[in-house]
Amino acid sequence: MTRVLPLLALLLALAVNALAEPVASPIPIGVAVATTSNVALFGEEQVNGAKIAEAVLNAKGGVNGTPFKILYQDTAGDEAGAINAFQSLITAKVVGIVGPTLTQQAFAADPIADRAKVPVIGPSNTAKGIAQIGPYVGRVSAPMTDVAPNSLKYVLSVDPKIKKVAVMFAQNDAFCTSETGIFQEAIKNLGLETVTIQKFQTTDTDFTTQVTAVLGAGADMVVISGLAADGGNLVKQLRQLGYQGPIVGGNGFNSTNMLPVCGPLCEGILVAQAYSAQADNAVNKLFVEKYQEAYKKMPPQFAAQAYAAVQVVVEALAKVEKDSGKKITAMELAEVRELLNKNLQNATFLTPMGEIALDADGEVHQKTFFVSQIKMNPDGKTGAYVIVN
Ligand code: 1QQ
């Protein structure tokens, strides 16, 4: 017996060791965004932002001296693509996932990570209910309830005579249907009248029917919840068919990749934003400097939010090490994922968007929002989001 016990203990230790999954070095962090399909208009900016985060934060020592490595997976534009990307990253043993690009994809893919107990940080999911998908789901992208109404208030401050609003939205996208609900409520609260509600699909390219209805209703403001390609084409057709009043776009209009779609006719579109490249904090200044160095342009909102998403994961990992007194790479993967998730809640971070707080649900709380107006360059393809408020 006295000889058998140590042998049993050894066998048990070997078995446990075989089950235990260590964390690789460099520490793998997943980024699952769209780099193909129409949704890549956003995803491309997200990859750009994540790459700057990887370079800047690793240059500062990564996670307390251990470098991290981003594993990228393309989600393409639909739910199935997001699910596949998430599954690949979970199998690749990432500690957490930044993604996906769309709310529509998050509602499908996030529950899979949540069940596997892999923390998810949404970099651009702005509909209601994202952080409530599960205990392992949070976001750094402020919900449209906080952001969208700012643009309507701004338009009214410039032109208080506006009364009749046409609302247009893509009915096949969860973010667009959530955002239009928020816009419609804000329109009511501001004492404006909704004269028509027009629906379309994010895959549509011809908006003649909807534009004709908007013109017929005599709207003096148009408010659109769409994505970049459909949104750009819709604006183009509104202007071509003679609509001259203000156009307010939602978060889907926040990509500079929309500008070649409506071209010179993008001029003047108003969009509320969760980011200003001019924000005067040290984190943002370094981000803007490195982004400009790499891409020769100012960073857009989706790049800044992707940077912030990677940053909060890295800072939370550093906190895990501090609290446990162990290196991440000496811990078990499941334990790291659980502790990382805990540290992504009830925590504040200084990001390019200023200070943000993630609450006990992983929901983000941000202090400052902006309204920008699109100013096109003479080339008719590029332009800038000029902060007006
Ligand atoms: C969402 C959005 C999109 C515009 C992100 C690109 O806000 O799907 O929630």
mmCIF file of C-alpha atoms and ligand atoms in Angstrom:
data_model
loop_
_atom_site.group_PDB
_atom_site.id
_atom_site.type_symbol
_atom_site.label_atom_id
_atom_site.label_comp_id
_atom_site.label_asym_id
_atom_site.label_seq_id
_atom_site.Cartn_x
_atom_site.Cartn_y
_atom_site.Cartn_z
ATOM 1 C CA MET A 1 0.000 0.000 0.000
ATOM 2 C CA THR A 2 2.694 2.476 0.951
ATOM 3 C CA ARG A 3 4.273 1.948 -2.450
ATOM 4 C CA VAL A 4 1.032 2.050 -4.432
ATOM 5 C CA LEU A 5 -0.154 5.432 -3.124
ATOM 6 C CA PRO A 6 2.692 7.554 -4.525
ATOM 7 C CA LEU A 7 2.290 5.718 -7.836
ATOM 8 C CA LEU A 8 -1.435 6.504 -7.913
ATOM 9 C CA ALA A 9 -0.707 10.117 -7.087
ATOM 10 C CA LEU A 10 1.786 10.278 -9.932
ATOM 11 C CA LEU A 11 -0.695 8.752 -12.404
ATOM 12 C CA LEU A 12 -3.385 11.181 -11.255
ATOM 13 C CA ALA A 13 -1.026 14.119 -11.660
ATOM 14 C CA LEU A 14 -0.146 12.962 -15.164
ATOM 15 C CA ALA A 15 -3.821 12.614 -16.090
ATOM 16 C CA VAL A 16 -4.696 16.079 -14.773
ATOM 17 C CA ASN A 17 -1.729 17.501 -16.608
ATOM 18 C CA ALA A 18 -2.910 15.950 -19.870
ATOM 19 C CA LEU A 19 -6.323 17.608 -19.404
ATOM 20 C CA ALA A 20 -4.916 20.958 -18.400
ATOM 21 C CA GLU A 21 -4.554 23.295 -21.350
ATOM 22 C CA PRO A 22 -1.817 25.840 -20.888
ATOM 23 C CA VAL A 23 -1.921 29.306 -22.451
ATOM 24 C CA ALA A 24 0.490 29.723 -25.347
ATOM 25 C CA SER A 25 3.229 32.348 -25.461
ATOM 26 C CA PRO A 26 2.853 34.879 -27.047
ATOM 27 C CA ILE A 27 -0.629 35.050 -25.508
ATOM 28 C CA PRO A 28 -3.235 34.449 -28.263
ATOM 29 C CA ILE A 29 -6.100 36.982 -28.511
ATOM 30 C CA GLY A 30 -8.743 36.452 -31.214
ATOM 31 C CA VAL A 31 -10.080 39.167 -33.516
ATOM 32 C CA ALA A 32 -13.090 38.050 -35.562
ATOM 33 C CA VAL A 33 -14.323 40.770 -37.925
ATOM 34 C CA ALA A 34 -15.447 40.991 -41.557
ATOM 35 C CA THR A 35 -12.614 41.219 -44.066
ATOM 36 C CA THR A 36 -14.753 40.009 -46.984
ATOM 37 C CA SER A 37 -18.310 40.923 -48.139
ATOM 38 C CA ASN A 38 -19.921 44.381 -47.954
ATOM 39 C CA VAL A 39 -19.382 44.358 -44.198
ATOM 40 C CA ALA A 40 -15.618 44.504 -44.829
ATOM 41 C CA LEU A 41 -16.162 48.255 -45.370
ATOM 42 C CA PHE A 42 -16.233 48.332 -41.551
ATOM 43 C CA GLY A 43 -14.037 45.304 -40.847
ATOM 44 C CA GLU A 44 -11.077 46.684 -42.748
ATOM 45 C CA GLU A 45 -10.988 49.694 -40.410
ATOM 46 C CA GLN A 46 -11.286 47.355 -37.426
ATOM 47 C CA VAL A 47 -8.286 45.279 -38.520
ATOM 48 C CA ASN A 48 -6.302 48.495 -38.995
ATOM 49 C CA GLY A 49 -7.132 49.578 -35.446
ATOM 50 C CA ALA A 50 -6.378 46.158 -33.922
ATOM 51 C CA LYS A 51 -2.995 46.063 -35.674
ATOM 52 C CA ILE A 52 -2.026 49.400 -34.158
ATOM 53 C CA ALA A 53 -3.086 48.109 -30.733
ATOM 54 C CA GLU A 54 -0.931 45.006 -31.199
ATOM 55 C CA ALA A 55 2.119 47.075 -32.165
ATOM 56 C CA VAL A 56 1.703 49.836 -29.567
ATOM 57 C CA LEU A 57 0.786 47.622 -26.607
ATOM 58 C CA ASN A 58 3.454 44.988 -27.328
ATOM 59 C CA ALA A 59 6.046 47.760 -27.634
ATOM 60 C CA LYS A 60 4.990 48.747 -24.105
ATOM 61 C CA GLY A 61 5.670 45.215 -22.869
ATOM 62 C CA GLY A 62 2.442 43.398 -23.766
ATOM 63 C CA VAL A 63 1.039 41.719 -20.661
ATOM 64 C CA ASN A 64 3.571 42.636 -17.950
ATOM 65 C CA GLY A 65 6.466 41.678 -20.214
ATOM 66 C CA THR A 66 4.832 38.758 -22.068
ATOM 67 C CA PRO A 67 3.926 39.627 -25.667
ATOM 68 C CA PHE A 68 0.487 38.855 -27.079
ATOM 69 C CA LYS A 69 -0.388 37.847 -30.617
ATOM 70 C CA ILE A 70 -3.649 38.560 -32.433
ATOM 71 C CA LEU A 71 -5.179 35.656 -34.367
ATOM 72 C CA TYR A 72 -7.451 37.064 -37.086
ATOM 73 C CA GLN A 73 -10.500 35.232 -38.463
ATOM 74 C CA ASP A 74 -12.725 36.619 -41.199
ATOM 75 C CA THR A 75 -16.416 36.557 -40.220
ATOM 76 C CA ALA A 76 -17.582 37.729 -43.644
ATOM 77 C CA GLY A 77 -20.948 39.502 -43.500
ATOM 78 C CA ASP A 78 -23.377 36.940 -42.129
ATOM 79 C CA GLU A 79 -24.190 34.891 -39.032
ATOM 80 C CA ALA A 80 -22.702 31.609 -40.282
ATOM 81 C CA GLY A 81 -19.393 33.298 -41.025
ATOM 82 C CA ALA A 82 -19.270 34.777 -37.525
ATOM 83 C CA ILE A 83 -20.078 31.415 -35.910
ATOM 84 C CA ASN A 84 -17.303 29.687 -37.910
ATOM 85 C CA ALA A 85 -14.777 32.381 -37.040
ATOM 86 C CA PHE A 86 -15.628 32.175 -33.344
ATOM 87 C CA GLN A 87 -15.375 28.378 -33.350
ATOM 88 C CA SER A 88 -11.974 28.457 -35.066
ATOM 89 C CA LEU A 89 -10.634 30.935 -32.523
ATOM 90 C CA ILE A 90 -11.978 28.984 -29.555
ATOM 91 C CA THR A 91 -10.303 25.832 -30.934
ATOM 92 C CA ALA A 92 -7.098 27.827 -31.458
ATOM 93 C CA LYS A 93 -7.125 28.420 -27.667
ATOM 94 C CA VAL A 94 -7.446 32.198 -27.625
ATOM 95 C CA VAL A 95 -7.932 33.754 -24.181
ATOM 96 C CA GLY A 96 -10.724 36.005 -25.470
ATOM 97 C CA ILE A 97 -12.354 37.263 -28.672
ATOM 98 C CA VAL A 98 -12.782 40.789 -30.018
ATOM 99 C CA GLY A 99 -15.684 40.765 -32.478
ATOM 100 C CA PRO A 100 -17.858 40.347 -34.460
ATOM 101 C CA THR A 101 -18.502 43.386 -36.683
ATOM 102 C CA LEU A 102 -22.314 43.442 -36.745
ATOM 103 C CA THR A 103 -24.956 43.169 -34.035
ATOM 104 C CA GLN A 104 -26.739 40.767 -36.398
ATOM 105 C CA GLN A 105 -23.696 38.486 -36.178
ATOM 106 C CA ALA A 106 -23.211 38.997 -32.427
ATOM 107 C CA PHE A 107 -26.668 37.639 -31.601
ATOM 108 C CA ALA A 108 -25.694 34.416 -33.450
ATOM 109 C CA ALA A 109 -22.019 33.953 -32.525
ATOM 110 C CA ASP A 110 -21.697 35.413 -29.013
ATOM 111 C CA PRO A 111 -23.817 32.674 -27.373
ATOM 112 C CA ILE A 112 -21.317 30.098 -28.658
ATOM 113 C CA ALA A 113 -18.382 31.815 -26.959
ATOM 114 C CA ASP A 114 -20.517 32.416 -23.896
ATOM 115 C CA ARG A 115 -21.315 28.708 -23.562
ATOM 116 C CA ALA A 116 -17.608 27.861 -24.024
ATOM 117 C CA LYS A 117 -16.787 30.426 -21.310
ATOM 118 C CA VAL A 118 -14.646 32.499 -23.644
ATOM 119 C CA PRO A 119 -14.895 36.268 -23.036
ATOM 120 C CA VAL A 120 -16.134 38.361 -25.973
ATOM 121 C CA ILE A 121 -15.679 42.115 -26.368
ATOM 122 C CA GLY A 122 -17.844 43.672 -29.069
ATOM 123 C CA PRO A 123 -15.911 46.402 -30.889
ATOM 124 C CA SER A 124 -18.849 47.777 -32.906
ATOM 125 C CA ASN A 125 -22.079 46.105 -31.761
ATOM 126 C CA THR A 126 -24.369 48.975 -30.810
ATOM 127 C CA ALA A 127 -27.909 47.574 -30.617
ATOM 128 C CA LYS A 128 -29.784 47.159 -27.370
ATOM 129 C CA GLY A 129 -29.200 43.868 -25.533
ATOM 130 C CA ILE A 130 -25.648 42.929 -26.565
ATOM 131 C CA ALA A 131 -24.123 42.827 -23.081
ATOM 132 C CA GLN A 132 -27.160 40.849 -21.923
ATOM 133 C CA ILE A 133 -26.444 37.951 -24.325
ATOM 134 C CA GLY A 134 -24.550 36.257 -21.504
ATOM 135 C CA PRO A 135 -22.070 36.666 -18.647
ATOM 136 C CA TYR A 136 -19.081 36.320 -20.984
ATOM 137 C CA VAL A 137 -20.225 39.069 -23.381
ATOM 138 C CA GLY A 138 -19.306 42.744 -23.087
ATOM 139 C CA ARG A 139 -18.569 45.622 -25.438
ATOM 140 C CA VAL A 140 -16.602 48.845 -25.826
ATOM 141 C CA SER A 141 -18.981 50.249 -28.489
ATOM 142 C CA ALA A 142 -21.466 52.568 -26.816
ATOM 143 C CA PRO A 143 -25.093 51.622 -27.477
ATOM 144 C CA MET A 144 -27.019 53.761 -29.964
ATOM 145 C CA THR A 145 -29.422 54.718 -27.154
ATOM 146 C CA ASP A 146 -26.541 56.900 -25.871
ATOM 147 C CA VAL A 147 -25.215 58.061 -29.237
ATOM 148 C CA ALA A 148 -27.848 58.355 -31.990
ATOM 149 C CA PRO A 149 -30.221 61.043 -30.597
ATOM 150 C CA ASN A 150 -27.314 63.538 -30.442
ATOM 151 C CA SER A 151 -27.366 64.014 -34.217
ATOM 152 C CA LEU A 152 -31.089 64.876 -34.262
ATOM 153 C CA LYS A 153 -30.650 67.413 -31.469
ATOM 154 C CA TYR A 154 -27.801 69.004 -33.383
ATOM 155 C CA VAL A 155 -29.808 69.359 -36.617
ATOM 156 C CA LEU A 156 -32.644 71.002 -34.669
ATOM 157 C CA SER A 157 -30.231 73.410 -32.995
ATOM 158 C CA VAL A 158 -29.080 74.531 -36.445
ATOM 159 C CA ASP A 159 -32.566 74.608 -38.004
ATOM 160 C CA PRO A 160 -35.352 74.793 -35.391
ATOM 161 C CA LYS A 161 -38.003 75.025 -38.151
ATOM 162 C CA ILE A 162 -37.648 71.334 -39.038
ATOM 163 C CA LYS A 163 -40.870 69.431 -38.318
ATOM 164 C CA LYS A 164 -41.479 66.568 -40.784
ATOM 165 C CA VAL A 165 -39.172 63.582 -40.652
ATOM 166 C CA ALA A 166 -38.849 60.632 -43.021
ATOM 167 C CA VAL A 167 -37.414 57.533 -41.369
ATOM 168 C CA MET A 168 -35.688 54.867 -43.461
ATOM 169 C CA PHE A 169 -34.165 51.603 -42.247
ATOM 170 C CA ALA A 170 -32.837 48.218 -43.348
ATOM 171 C CA GLN A 171 -35.327 45.694 -42.045
ATOM 172 C CA ASN A 172 -33.052 42.634 -42.437
ATOM 173 C CA ASP A 173 -30.414 43.799 -39.957
ATOM 174 C CA ALA A 174 -30.738 43.659 -36.152
ATOM 175 C CA PHE A 175 -28.633 46.780 -35.559
ATOM 176 C CA CYS A 176 -30.660 48.824 -38.089
ATOM 177 C CA THR A 177 -34.020 47.790 -36.616
ATOM 178 C CA SER A 178 -32.764 48.555 -33.095
ATOM 179 C CA GLU A 179 -31.322 51.913 -34.136
ATOM 180 C CA THR A 180 -34.416 53.044 -36.048
ATOM 181 C CA GLY A 181 -36.504 52.344 -32.935
ATOM 182 C CA ILE A 182 -34.197 54.635 -30.972
ATOM 183 C CA PHE A 183 -34.364 57.328 -33.671
ATOM 184 C CA GLN A 184 -38.157 57.082 -33.867
ATOM 185 C CA GLU A 185 -38.516 57.497 -30.116
ATOM 186 C CA ALA A 186 -36.126 60.478 -30.138
ATOM 187 C CA ILE A 187 -38.104 62.056 -33.010
ATOM 188 C CA LYS A 188 -41.260 61.814 -30.913
ATOM 189 C CA ASN A 189 -39.544 63.134 -27.782
ATOM 190 C CA LEU A 190 -38.225 66.123 -29.717
ATOM 191 C CA GLY A 191 -41.779 67.006 -30.800
ATOM 192 C CA LEU A 192 -41.188 66.174 -34.476
ATOM 193 C CA GLU A 193 -43.596 64.381 -36.781
ATOM 194 C CA THR A 194 -42.704 61.162 -38.606
ATOM 195 C CA VAL A 195 -44.319 61.596 -42.039
ATOM 196 C CA THR A 196 -43.217 58.287 -43.547
ATOM 197 C CA ILE A 197 -41.310 55.133 -42.581
ATOM 198 C CA GLN A 198 -39.569 53.383 -45.484
ATOM 199 C CA LYS A 199 -37.972 49.933 -45.298
ATOM 200 C CA PHE A 200 -35.227 48.426 -47.409
ATOM 201 C CA GLN A 201 -32.675 45.574 -47.324
ATOM 202 C CA THR A 202 -28.928 45.952 -46.731
ATOM 203 C CA THR A 203 -28.481 44.102 -50.055
ATOM 204 C CA ASP A 204 -30.622 46.616 -52.031
ATOM 205 C CA THR A 205 -29.081 48.852 -54.665
ATOM 206 C CA ASP A 206 -32.218 50.501 -56.106
ATOM 207 C CA PHE A 207 -34.150 52.774 -53.742
ATOM 208 C CA THR A 208 -36.437 54.552 -56.246
ATOM 209 C CA THR A 209 -39.674 53.413 -54.559
ATOM 210 C CA GLN A 210 -38.590 54.519 -51.104
ATOM 211 C CA VAL A 211 -37.138 57.841 -52.283
ATOM 212 C CA THR A 212 -40.305 58.626 -54.230
ATOM 213 C CA ALA A 213 -42.350 58.049 -51.066
ATOM 214 C CA VAL A 214 -40.046 60.333 -49.043
ATOM 215 C CA LEU A 215 -40.339 63.124 -51.633
ATOM 216 C CA GLY A 216 -44.129 62.652 -51.752
ATOM 217 C CA ALA A 217 -44.389 62.973 -47.962
ATOM 218 C CA GLY A 218 -42.720 66.396 -48.019
ATOM 219 C CA ALA A 219 -40.107 65.497 -45.404
ATOM 220 C CA ASP A 220 -37.733 68.244 -44.298
ATOM 221 C CA MET A 221 -35.299 65.812 -42.657
ATOM 222 C CA VAL A 222 -34.377 62.206 -43.539
ATOM 223 C CA VAL A 223 -33.032 59.820 -40.897
ATOM 224 C CA ILE A 224 -31.430 56.588 -42.158
ATOM 225 C CA SER A 225 -30.457 53.375 -40.375
ATOM 226 C CA GLY A 226 -28.511 51.292 -42.870
ATOM 227 C CA LEU A 227 -25.025 49.910 -43.434
ATOM 228 C CA ALA A 228 -22.270 51.487 -45.537
ATOM 229 C CA ALA A 229 -22.920 50.229 -49.090
ATOM 230 C CA ASP A 230 -26.743 50.379 -49.043
ATOM 231 C CA GLY A 231 -26.637 53.620 -47.045
ATOM 232 C CA GLY A 232 -24.255 55.250 -49.517
ATOM 233 C CA ASN A 233 -26.415 54.264 -52.490
ATOM 234 C CA LEU A 234 -29.576 55.426 -50.759
ATOM 235 C CA VAL A 235 -28.091 58.881 -50.065
ATOM 236 C CA LYS A 236 -26.922 59.116 -53.663
ATOM 237 C CA GLN A 237 -30.407 58.368 -54.987
ATOM 238 C CA LEU A 238 -32.109 60.738 -52.512
ATOM 239 C CA ARG A 239 -29.962 63.580 -53.833
ATOM 240 C CA GLN A 240 -30.202 62.537 -57.493
ATOM 241 C CA LEU A 241 -33.999 62.459 -57.297
ATOM 242 C CA GLY A 242 -34.094 65.928 -55.760
ATOM 243 C CA TYR A 243 -34.166 65.709 -51.968
ATOM 244 C CA GLN A 244 -32.326 68.775 -50.625
ATOM 245 C CA GLY A 245 -32.848 68.754 -46.851
ATOM 246 C CA PRO A 246 -30.586 67.444 -44.097
ATOM 247 C CA ILE A 247 -29.715 63.735 -43.986
ATOM 248 C CA VAL A 248 -28.909 62.092 -40.676
ATOM 249 C CA GLY A 249 -27.224 58.707 -40.817
ATOM 250 C CA GLY A 250 -26.797 56.211 -38.000
ATOM 251 C CA ASN A 251 -23.728 54.274 -36.949
ATOM 252 C CA GLY A 252 -23.576 52.407 -40.276
ATOM 253 C CA PHE A 253 -22.606 55.745 -41.856
ATOM 254 C CA ASN A 254 -19.496 56.038 -39.713
ATOM 255 C CA SER A 255 -17.057 54.467 -42.149
ATOM 256 C CA THR A 256 -14.896 56.459 -44.538
ATOM 257 C CA ASN A 257 -15.350 53.461 -46.842
ATOM 258 C CA MET A 258 -18.914 54.671 -47.478
ATOM 259 C CA LEU A 259 -17.606 57.879 -49.088
ATOM 260 C CA PRO A 260 -16.691 56.407 -52.493
ATOM 261 C CA VAL A 261 -20.251 54.973 -52.675
ATOM 262 C CA CYS A 262 -22.166 58.287 -52.522
ATOM 263 C CA GLY A 263 -19.165 60.299 -53.730
ATOM 264 C CA PRO A 264 -19.702 64.082 -53.866
ATOM 265 C CA LEU A 265 -23.347 63.505 -52.838
ATOM 266 C CA CYS A 266 -22.169 62.382 -49.367
ATOM 267 C CA GLU A 267 -21.466 66.061 -48.642
ATOM 268 C CA GLY A 268 -23.171 67.333 -45.501
ATOM 269 C CA ILE A 269 -24.474 64.039 -44.051
ATOM 270 C CA LEU A 270 -24.687 64.262 -40.258
ATOM 271 C CA VAL A 271 -23.625 61.337 -38.079
ATOM 272 C CA ALA A 272 -23.337 60.956 -34.322
ATOM 273 C CA GLN A 273 -20.060 59.374 -33.239
ATOM 274 C CA ALA A 274 -18.512 57.763 -30.192
ATOM 275 C CA TYR A 275 -15.031 58.952 -31.173
ATOM 276 C CA SER A 276 -13.164 62.083 -32.097
ATOM 277 C CA ALA A 277 -9.622 61.845 -33.445
ATOM 278 C CA GLN A 278 -9.057 65.253 -31.848
ATOM 279 C CA ALA A 279 -9.722 63.930 -28.326
ATOM 280 C CA ASP A 280 -7.072 65.314 -26.044
ATOM 281 C CA ASN A 281 -5.840 62.338 -24.036
ATOM 282 C CA ALA A 282 -2.446 60.620 -24.102
ATOM 283 C CA VAL A 283 -3.812 57.245 -25.221
ATOM 284 C CA ASN A 284 -5.637 58.795 -28.170
ATOM 285 C CA LYS A 285 -2.689 60.971 -29.170
ATOM 286 C CA LEU A 286 -0.385 57.958 -29.381
ATOM 287 C CA PHE A 287 -3.047 55.961 -31.260
ATOM 288 C CA VAL A 288 -3.613 58.780 -33.789
ATOM 289 C CA GLU A 289 0.133 59.262 -34.289
ATOM 290 C CA LYS A 290 0.758 55.548 -34.967
ATOM 291 C CA TYR A 291 -2.367 55.207 -37.116
ATOM 292 C CA GLN A 292 -1.365 58.145 -39.292
ATOM 293 C CA GLU A 293 2.152 56.795 -39.595
ATOM 294 C CA ALA A 294 0.843 53.426 -40.776
ATOM 295 C CA TYR A 295 -2.123 54.412 -42.971
ATOM 296 C CA LYS A 296 -1.487 58.088 -43.861
ATOM 297 C CA LYS A 297 -4.958 59.141 -42.702
ATOM 298 C CA MET A 298 -6.877 59.980 -39.551
ATOM 299 C CA PRO A 299 -8.351 57.016 -37.678
ATOM 300 C CA PRO A 300 -12.121 56.521 -38.011
ATOM 301 C CA GLN A 301 -14.411 55.476 -35.134
ATOM 302 C CA PHE A 302 -14.400 51.760 -35.945
ATOM 303 C CA ALA A 303 -10.585 51.656 -35.861
ATOM 304 C CA ALA A 304 -10.505 53.471 -32.516
ATOM 305 C CA GLN A 305 -13.092 51.123 -31.013
ATOM 306 C CA ALA A 306 -11.195 48.037 -32.243
ATOM 307 C CA TYR A 307 -8.021 49.430 -30.682
ATOM 308 C CA ALA A 308 -9.919 49.980 -27.426
ATOM 309 C CA ALA A 309 -11.317 46.428 -27.505
ATOM 310 C CA VAL A 310 -7.842 44.876 -27.781
ATOM 311 C CA GLN A 311 -6.545 47.311 -25.165
ATOM 312 C CA VAL A 312 -9.148 46.408 -22.524
ATOM 313 C CA VAL A 313 -8.391 42.686 -22.999
ATOM 314 C CA VAL A 314 -4.642 43.297 -22.571
ATOM 315 C CA GLU A 315 -5.125 45.513 -19.500
ATOM 316 C CA ALA A 316 -7.530 43.022 -17.919
ATOM 317 C CA LEU A 317 -4.977 40.220 -18.497
ATOM 318 C CA ALA A 318 -2.324 42.304 -16.745
ATOM 319 C CA LYS A 319 -4.727 42.695 -13.817
ATOM 320 C CA VAL A 320 -5.268 38.912 -13.714
ATOM 321 C CA GLU A 321 -1.502 38.457 -13.277
ATOM 322 C CA LYS A 322 -1.313 41.117 -10.588
ATOM 323 C CA ASP A 323 -4.166 39.646 -8.564
ATOM 324 C CA SER A 324 -3.093 36.005 -8.889
ATOM 325 C CA GLY A 325 0.661 36.558 -8.638
ATOM 326 C CA LYS A 326 1.059 34.127 -11.561
ATOM 327 C CA LYS A 327 2.063 34.630 -15.183
ATOM 328 C CA ILE A 328 -0.780 34.080 -17.675
ATOM 329 C CA THR A 329 1.428 31.636 -19.567
ATOM 330 C CA ALA A 330 1.832 29.556 -16.392
ATOM 331 C CA MET A 331 -1.922 29.309 -15.847
ATOM 332 C CA GLU A 332 -4.598 27.055 -17.251
ATOM 333 C CA LEU A 333 -6.548 28.365 -20.233
ATOM 334 C CA ALA A 334 -9.979 27.865 -18.650
ATOM 335 C CA GLU A 335 -8.887 29.705 -15.522
ATOM 336 C CA VAL A 336 -7.413 32.589 -17.527
ATOM 337 C CA ARG A 337 -10.622 32.928 -19.550
ATOM 338 C CA GLU A 338 -12.706 33.025 -16.375
ATOM 339 C CA LEU A 339 -10.467 35.555 -14.596
ATOM 340 C CA LEU A 340 -10.124 37.666 -17.747
ATOM 341 C CA ASN A 341 -13.902 37.837 -17.965
ATOM 342 C CA LYS A 342 -14.142 38.961 -14.324
ATOM 343 C CA ASN A 343 -11.618 41.720 -14.987
ATOM 344 C CA LEU A 344 -13.582 42.919 -18.008
ATOM 345 C CA GLN A 345 -16.406 43.794 -15.624
ATOM 346 C CA ASN A 346 -16.607 46.576 -13.035
ATOM 347 C CA ALA A 347 -13.500 48.166 -14.518
ATOM 348 C CA THR A 348 -12.499 51.455 -16.105
ATOM 349 C CA PHE A 349 -10.056 51.967 -18.971
ATOM 350 C CA LEU A 350 -8.505 55.045 -20.562
ATOM 351 C CA THR A 351 -8.949 54.425 -24.304
ATOM 352 C CA PRO A 352 -8.825 56.529 -27.488
ATOM 353 C CA MET A 353 -12.515 57.287 -26.769
ATOM 354 C CA GLY A 354 -11.546 58.692 -23.360
ATOM 355 C CA GLU A 355 -12.411 56.941 -20.124
ATOM 356 C CA ILE A 356 -14.887 54.094 -20.498
ATOM 357 C CA ALA A 357 -16.334 51.896 -17.766
ATOM 358 C CA LEU A 358 -17.574 48.336 -18.199
ATOM 359 C CA ASP A 359 -20.231 47.502 -15.612
ATOM 360 C CA ALA A 360 -21.148 44.175 -13.953
ATOM 361 C CA ASP A 361 -22.913 43.130 -17.206
ATOM 362 C CA GLY A 362 -19.964 44.068 -19.417
ATOM 363 C CA GLU A 363 -22.030 47.012 -20.725
ATOM 364 C CA VAL A 364 -19.975 50.064 -21.630
ATOM 365 C CA HIS A 365 -20.494 53.534 -20.190
ATOM 366 C CA GLN A 366 -18.835 56.371 -22.027
ATOM 367 C CA LYS A 367 -18.760 60.047 -21.127
ATOM 368 C CA THR A 368 -18.367 62.008 -24.337
ATOM 369 C CA PHE A 369 -20.083 61.742 -27.723
ATOM 370 C CA PHE A 370 -19.806 63.827 -30.865
ATOM 371 C CA VAL A 371 -21.720 64.834 -33.963
ATOM 372 C CA SER A 372 -19.824 64.982 -37.211
ATOM 373 C CA GLN A 373 -20.593 66.217 -40.696
ATOM 374 C CA ILE A 374 -19.144 64.701 -43.833
ATOM 375 C CA LYS A 375 -16.946 67.064 -45.832
ATOM 376 C CA MET A 376 -15.911 65.644 -49.204
ATOM 377 C CA ASN A 377 -12.555 66.344 -50.810
ATOM 378 C CA PRO A 378 -12.313 67.687 -54.368
ATOM 379 C CA ASP A 379 -11.500 64.130 -55.610
ATOM 380 C CA GLY A 380 -15.139 63.215 -54.832
ATOM 381 C CA LYS A 381 -14.102 59.880 -53.288
ATOM 382 C CA THR A 382 -12.423 60.729 -50.027
ATOM 383 C CA GLY A 383 -13.490 63.059 -47.287
ATOM 384 C CA ALA A 384 -13.545 63.674 -43.571
ATOM 385 C CA TYR A 385 -15.949 63.450 -40.666
ATOM 386 C CA VAL A 386 -15.669 66.979 -39.301
ATOM 387 C CA ILE A 387 -16.743 67.253 -35.672
ATOM 388 C CA VAL A 388 -19.453 69.935 -35.441
ATOM 389 C CA ASN A 389 -20.618 69.286 -31.897
HETATM 390 C C1 1QQ B 1 -23.936 47.181 -35.353
HETATM 391 C C2 1QQ B 1 -23.358 48.446 -35.854
HETATM 392 C C3 1QQ B 1 -22.772 48.447 -37.209
HETATM 393 C C4 1QQ B 1 -22.944 49.744 -37.907
HETATM 394 C C5 1QQ B 1 -21.320 48.111 -37.034
HETATM 395 C C6 1QQ B 1 -20.502 48.150 -38.249
HETATM 396 O O1 1QQ B 1 -23.322 49.421 -35.127
HETATM 397 O O2 1QQ B 1 -24.126 46.218 -36.110
HETATM 398 O O3 1QQ B 1 -24.237 47.142 -34.151
#
